[in-house]
XYZ file of C-alpha atoms in Angstrom:
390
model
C 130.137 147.095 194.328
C 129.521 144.250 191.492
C 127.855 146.736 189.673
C 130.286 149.405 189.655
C 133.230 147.498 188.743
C 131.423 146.029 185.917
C 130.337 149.614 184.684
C 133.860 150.387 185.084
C 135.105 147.594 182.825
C 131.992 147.612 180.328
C 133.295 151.308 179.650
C 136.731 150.363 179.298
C 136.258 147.660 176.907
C 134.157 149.481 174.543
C 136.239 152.643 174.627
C 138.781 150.346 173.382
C 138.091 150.224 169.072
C 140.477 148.422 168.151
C 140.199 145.464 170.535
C 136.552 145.651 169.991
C 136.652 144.944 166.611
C 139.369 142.511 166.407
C 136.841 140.678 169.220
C 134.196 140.829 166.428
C 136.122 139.298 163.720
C 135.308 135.829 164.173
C 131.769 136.202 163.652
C 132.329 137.688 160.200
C 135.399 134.907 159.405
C 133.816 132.014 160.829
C 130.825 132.003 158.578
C 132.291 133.094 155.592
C 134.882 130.057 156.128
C 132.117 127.680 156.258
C 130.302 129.232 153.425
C 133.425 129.151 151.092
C 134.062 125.597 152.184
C 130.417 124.459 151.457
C 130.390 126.380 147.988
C 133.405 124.760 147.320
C 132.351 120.917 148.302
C 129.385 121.894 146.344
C 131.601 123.035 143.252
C 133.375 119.778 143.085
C 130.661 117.798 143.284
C 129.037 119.694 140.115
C 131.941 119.665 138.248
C 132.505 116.339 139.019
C 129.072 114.976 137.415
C 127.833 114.550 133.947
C 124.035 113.673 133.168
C 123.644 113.256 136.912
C 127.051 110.503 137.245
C 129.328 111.226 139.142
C 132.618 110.839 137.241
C 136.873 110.908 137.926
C 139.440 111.038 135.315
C 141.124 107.657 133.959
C 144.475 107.199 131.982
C 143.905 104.530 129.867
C 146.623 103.343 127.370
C 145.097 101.637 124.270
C 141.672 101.801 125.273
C 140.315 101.719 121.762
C 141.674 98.034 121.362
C 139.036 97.008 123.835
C 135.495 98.711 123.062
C 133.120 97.229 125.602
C 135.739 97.866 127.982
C 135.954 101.426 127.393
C 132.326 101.986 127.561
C 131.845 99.936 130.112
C 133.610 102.445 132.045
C 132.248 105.673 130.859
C 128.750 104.307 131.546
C 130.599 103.538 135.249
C 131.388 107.367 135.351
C 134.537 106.770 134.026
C 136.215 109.952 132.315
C 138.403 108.013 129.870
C 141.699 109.896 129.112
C 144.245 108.656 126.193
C 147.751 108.450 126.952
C 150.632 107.698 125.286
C 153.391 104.717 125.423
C 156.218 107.169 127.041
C 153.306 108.456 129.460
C 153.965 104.931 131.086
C 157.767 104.585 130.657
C 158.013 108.118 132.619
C 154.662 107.610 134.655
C 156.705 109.535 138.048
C 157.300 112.898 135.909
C 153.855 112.573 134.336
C 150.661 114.049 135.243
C 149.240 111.294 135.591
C 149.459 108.677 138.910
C 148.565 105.512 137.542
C 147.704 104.291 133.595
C 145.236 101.176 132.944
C 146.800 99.208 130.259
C 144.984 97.514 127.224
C 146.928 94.688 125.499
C 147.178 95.160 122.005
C 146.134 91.040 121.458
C 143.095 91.271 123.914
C 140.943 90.154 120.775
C 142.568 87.287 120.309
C 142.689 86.609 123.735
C 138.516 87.006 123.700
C 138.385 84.623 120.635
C 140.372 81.947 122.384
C 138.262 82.061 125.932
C 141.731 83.534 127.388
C 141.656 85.929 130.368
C 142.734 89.739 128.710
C 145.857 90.492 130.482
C 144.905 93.990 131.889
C 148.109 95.975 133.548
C 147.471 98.847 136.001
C 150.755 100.844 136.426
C 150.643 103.170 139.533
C 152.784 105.540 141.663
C 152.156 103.861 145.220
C 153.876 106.646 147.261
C 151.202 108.806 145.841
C 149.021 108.560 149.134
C 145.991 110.569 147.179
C 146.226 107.411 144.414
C 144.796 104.539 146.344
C 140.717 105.424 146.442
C 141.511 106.038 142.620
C 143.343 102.630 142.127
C 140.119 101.258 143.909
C 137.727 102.363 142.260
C 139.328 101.396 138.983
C 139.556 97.934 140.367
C 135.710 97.338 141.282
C 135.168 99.000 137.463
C 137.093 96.000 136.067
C 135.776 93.318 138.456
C 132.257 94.028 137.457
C 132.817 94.176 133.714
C 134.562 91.063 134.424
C 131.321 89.373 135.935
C 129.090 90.728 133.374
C 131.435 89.569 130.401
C 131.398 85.946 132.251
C 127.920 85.888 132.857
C 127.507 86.878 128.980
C 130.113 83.968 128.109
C 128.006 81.410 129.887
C 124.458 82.200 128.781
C 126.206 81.614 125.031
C 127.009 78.733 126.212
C 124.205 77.699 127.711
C 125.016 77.848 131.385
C 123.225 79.226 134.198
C 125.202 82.622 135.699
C 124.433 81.101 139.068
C 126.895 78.543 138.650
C 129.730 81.173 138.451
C 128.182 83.567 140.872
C 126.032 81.252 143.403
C 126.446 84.362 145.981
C 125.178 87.980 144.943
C 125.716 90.776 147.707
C 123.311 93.853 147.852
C 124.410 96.939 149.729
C 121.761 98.963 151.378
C 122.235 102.296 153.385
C 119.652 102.690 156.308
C 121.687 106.551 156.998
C 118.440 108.999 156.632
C 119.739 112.413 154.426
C 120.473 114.179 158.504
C 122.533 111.500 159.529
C 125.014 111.767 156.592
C 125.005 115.807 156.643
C 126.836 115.361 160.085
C 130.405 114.792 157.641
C 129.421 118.598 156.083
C 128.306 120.082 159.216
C 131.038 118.902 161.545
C 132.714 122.088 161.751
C 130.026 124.229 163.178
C 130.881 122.789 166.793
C 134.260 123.292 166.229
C 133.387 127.019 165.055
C 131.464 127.810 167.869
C 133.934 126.360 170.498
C 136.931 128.700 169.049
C 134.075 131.510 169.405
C 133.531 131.888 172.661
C 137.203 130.484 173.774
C 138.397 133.409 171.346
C 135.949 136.084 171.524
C 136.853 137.227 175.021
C 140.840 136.343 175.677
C 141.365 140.545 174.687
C 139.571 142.081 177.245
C 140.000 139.408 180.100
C 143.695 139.689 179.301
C 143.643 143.766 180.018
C 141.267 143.636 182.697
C 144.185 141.395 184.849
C 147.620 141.337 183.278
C 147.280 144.323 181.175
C 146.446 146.683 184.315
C 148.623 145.606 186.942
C 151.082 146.225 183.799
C 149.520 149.708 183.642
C 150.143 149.895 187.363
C 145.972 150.803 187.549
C 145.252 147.231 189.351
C 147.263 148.339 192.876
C 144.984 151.342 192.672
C 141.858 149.477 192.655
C 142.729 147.355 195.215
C 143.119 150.150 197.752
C 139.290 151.316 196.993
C 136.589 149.477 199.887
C 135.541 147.318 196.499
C 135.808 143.474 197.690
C 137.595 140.817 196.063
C 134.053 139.257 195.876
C 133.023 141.385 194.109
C 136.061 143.032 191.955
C 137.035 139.487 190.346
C 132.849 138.770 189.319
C 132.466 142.165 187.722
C 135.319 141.804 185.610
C 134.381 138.477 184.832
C 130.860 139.423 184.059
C 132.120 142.080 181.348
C 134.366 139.536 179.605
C 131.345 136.581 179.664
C 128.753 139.379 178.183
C 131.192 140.570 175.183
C 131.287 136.881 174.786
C 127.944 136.136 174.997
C 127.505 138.936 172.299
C 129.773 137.839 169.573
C 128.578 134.015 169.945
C 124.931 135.021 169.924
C 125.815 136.670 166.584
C 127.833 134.053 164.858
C 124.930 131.668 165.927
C 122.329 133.610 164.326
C 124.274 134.175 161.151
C 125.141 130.248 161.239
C 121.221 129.861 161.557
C 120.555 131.975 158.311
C 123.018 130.541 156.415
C 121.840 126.893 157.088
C 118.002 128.281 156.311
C 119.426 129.581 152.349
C 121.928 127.261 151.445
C 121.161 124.673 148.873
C 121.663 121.358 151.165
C 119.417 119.236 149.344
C 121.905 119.327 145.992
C 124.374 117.719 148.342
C 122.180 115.310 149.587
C 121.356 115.869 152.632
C 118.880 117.817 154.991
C 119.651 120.277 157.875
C 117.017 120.709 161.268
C 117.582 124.623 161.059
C 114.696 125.517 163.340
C 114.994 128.369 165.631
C 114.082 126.004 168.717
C 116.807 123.871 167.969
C 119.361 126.957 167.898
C 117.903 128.014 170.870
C 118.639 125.044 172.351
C 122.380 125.261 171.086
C 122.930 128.875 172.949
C 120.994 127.622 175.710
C 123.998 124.792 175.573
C 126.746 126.969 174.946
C 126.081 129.463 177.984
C 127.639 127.604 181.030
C 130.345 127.018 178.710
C 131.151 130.635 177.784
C 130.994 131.023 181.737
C 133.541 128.519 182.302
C 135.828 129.959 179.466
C 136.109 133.264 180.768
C 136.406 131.930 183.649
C 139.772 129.886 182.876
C 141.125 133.661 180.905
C 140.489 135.374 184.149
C 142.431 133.006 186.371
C 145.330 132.543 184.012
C 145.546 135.959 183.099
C 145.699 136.948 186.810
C 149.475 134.844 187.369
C 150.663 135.868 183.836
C 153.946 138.596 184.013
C 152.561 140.993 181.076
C 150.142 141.493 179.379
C 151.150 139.863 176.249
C 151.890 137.104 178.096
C 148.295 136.880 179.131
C 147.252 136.337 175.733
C 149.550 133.909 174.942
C 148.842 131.237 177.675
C 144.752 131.799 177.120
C 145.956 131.215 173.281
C 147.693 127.970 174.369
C 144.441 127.358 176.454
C 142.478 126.781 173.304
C 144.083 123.318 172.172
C 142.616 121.706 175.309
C 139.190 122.154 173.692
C 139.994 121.960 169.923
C 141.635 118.465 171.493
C 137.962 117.211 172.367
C 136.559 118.691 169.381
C 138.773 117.011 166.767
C 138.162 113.731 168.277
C 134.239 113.989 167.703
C 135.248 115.735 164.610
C 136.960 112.471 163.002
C 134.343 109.552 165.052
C 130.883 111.733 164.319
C 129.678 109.001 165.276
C 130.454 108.033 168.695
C 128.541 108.596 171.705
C 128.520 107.564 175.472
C 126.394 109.019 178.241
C 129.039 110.160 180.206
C 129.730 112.968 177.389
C 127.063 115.502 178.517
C 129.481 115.466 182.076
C 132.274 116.736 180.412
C 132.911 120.453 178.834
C 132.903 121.315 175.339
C 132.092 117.451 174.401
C 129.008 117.517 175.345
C 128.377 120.590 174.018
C 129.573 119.209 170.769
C 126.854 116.254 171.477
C 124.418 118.703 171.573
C 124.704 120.729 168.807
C 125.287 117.410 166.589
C 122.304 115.838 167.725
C 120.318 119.344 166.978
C 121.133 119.618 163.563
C 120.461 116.045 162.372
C 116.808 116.816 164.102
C 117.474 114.407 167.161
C 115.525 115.243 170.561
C 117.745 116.703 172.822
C 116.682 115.283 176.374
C 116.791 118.302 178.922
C 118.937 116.381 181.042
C 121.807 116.846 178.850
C 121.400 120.551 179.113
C 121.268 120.352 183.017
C 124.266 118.116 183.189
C 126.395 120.722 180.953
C 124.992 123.405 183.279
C 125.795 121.969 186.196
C 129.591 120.787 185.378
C 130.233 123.936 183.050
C 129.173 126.390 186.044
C 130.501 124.737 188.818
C 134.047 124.504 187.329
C 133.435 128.484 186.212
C 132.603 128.789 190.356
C 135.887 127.488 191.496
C 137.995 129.635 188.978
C 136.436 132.508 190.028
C 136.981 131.397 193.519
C 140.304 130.708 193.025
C 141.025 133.888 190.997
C 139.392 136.072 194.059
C 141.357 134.415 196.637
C 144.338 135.242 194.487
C 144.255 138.851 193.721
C 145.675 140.645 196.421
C 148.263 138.261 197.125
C 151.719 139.946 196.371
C 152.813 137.860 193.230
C 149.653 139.055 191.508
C 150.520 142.082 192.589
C 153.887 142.466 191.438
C 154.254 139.758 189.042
């Protein structure tokens, strides 16, 4: 009986073109959007060096009254940009969000052992301005410490008396570690994959033929509801199955041929480890057809099918945009709950982590048990007379 409803729907849904392709879209999208977004990270970070510096635009107003100043900050990356007097008096309607300004008497100042009066003129409602305005400010701080430390060694003075505390920064993030902030969208792809890939067909198979009138039919034939409910299921989980296989096979090229290392920063993009992410997303892709199979089954129409299992997806995207902003955190308890611990899983794949089997049973277990009572719930369901006649 399984096996002849499923034939029955497997024929269906691929007799339907249209639907079929629209069900293959994301695999083509979903990759190309990551490859246009890394191209284009990896565009801005070209354009944005010179002889291997990494360098922003800054207005400066009467830079060339202050020399060492002004190279001071090109050799910081600086990419010094001359502006005029009324740039400042209309800074708002300007191009420009905020203007460093060089005192015309600053050599005087210099000659008398006065502090230059620097002025930084900024837009603070900008809300883009503020890592600018920072970086600006450390420029100046350390020209100020080098131009002290010059003062005193004229003067014979030790630089430790001014600076009796030096601070040295050192990053213990390995090149994986940090390519988590590039590759933090690939979970997030391959969650909308399979919660996508199948809401079409599991939509039609429910809502979309008691619409058509054809589900009362079926439920007159011997077939149980044991077995009517798992064969539809089982067509909507393989189409699924399908399209995320493919999209995780592209996503597994892709990471093999693009250029990470002129990013800084190294992929794992071994076949065992994408293995080991299918092998992860499986119970999951149950569990999501699963949840379009049951909803679809109380939905009016079938239009209204697809727009609650559409409204389904922010539940997960939810999860996923909280890992998504703390890459970072972690707890044990993750691997017991769906789509974060998938999430977990792929993360800690990619950066070339072990991935303890555990994990992969505890996502198995939770994923497929919550898939079992759906279905359950959806089979007990069927022949009642609301799903019947809506």
């Amino acid at each position: 009986m399984l096996w002849t409803v499923f034939r029955k729907e497997w024929t269906d849904a691929w007799r339907d073109k249209r639907a079929m392709k629209l069900a293959w879209m994301p695999a083509i999208y979903f990759v190309g959007m990551f490859l246009l977004s890394f191209f284009f990270i990896l565009n801005l970070q070209k354009n944005d060096k010179v002889a291997g510096i990494a360098t922003f635009p800054v207005p400066v107003y009467n830079a060339e009254a202050y020399p060492a100043l002004k190279q001071w900050l090109v050799e910081q990356g600086a990419n010094i940009t001359s502006v005029e007097k009324e740039t400042i008096n209309h800074l708002a309607a300007s191009e420009h969000d905020y203007v460093l300004i060089v005192p015309d008497d600053v050599d005087e100042a210099i000659t008398q052992a006065k502090p230059a009066q620097l002025m930084l003129v900024y837009d603070a409602s900008k809300q883009d301005v503020h890592q600018k305005l920072n970086q600006v400010r450390n420029m100046v701080y350390s020209f100020n410490a080098r131009e002290s430390a010059v003062h005193l060694l004229a003067r014979g003075v030790s630089v430790g008396v001014a600076t009796p505390v030096q601070l040295t920064e050192h990053n213990i993030a390995s090149e994986q570690q940090m390519s988590i902030y590039i590759l933090g969208s690939i979970p997030m792809m391959l969650v909308l994959a399979v919660f996508i890939a199948g809401i079409g067909f599991s939509a039609d198979m429910t809502a979309g033929e008691r619409e058509r009138r054809s589900l009362e039919a079926l439920l007159i034939t011997p077939v149980r509801s044991g077995a009517l409910i798992p064969g539809k299921w089982l067509t909507s989980f393989l189409i699924t199955f399908m399209i995320t296989s493919v999209i995780i096979i592209l996503l597994a090229i892709t990471l093999r041929v693009l250029p990470f290392s002129d990013l800084g920063v190294r992929v794992d993009s071994r076949i065992s480890g994408w293995l080991i992410i299918l092998c992860a997303f499986i119970p999951l892709m149950a569990l999501a057809t699963a949840m379009q199979i049951l909803i679809s089954l109380f939905a009016r129409s079938f239009k209204d099918a697809q727009t609650y299992t559409s409204l389904m997806i922010f539940l997960p995207m939810a999860a996923t945009f909280y890992l998504l902003f703390k890459p970072s955190a972690f707890a044990e308890w993750f691997y017991w709950v769906p789509v974060i611990g998938q999430h977990v899983i792929v993360r800690d794949t990619l950066l070339g982590n072990s991935v303890p089997w555990t994990s992969l049973v505890q996502v198995w277990l939770v994923d497929m048990l919550l898939a079992l009572v759906c279905l359950k719930i959806a089979a007990a369901k069927i022949r009642s007379r609301s799903v019947i006649y809506g």
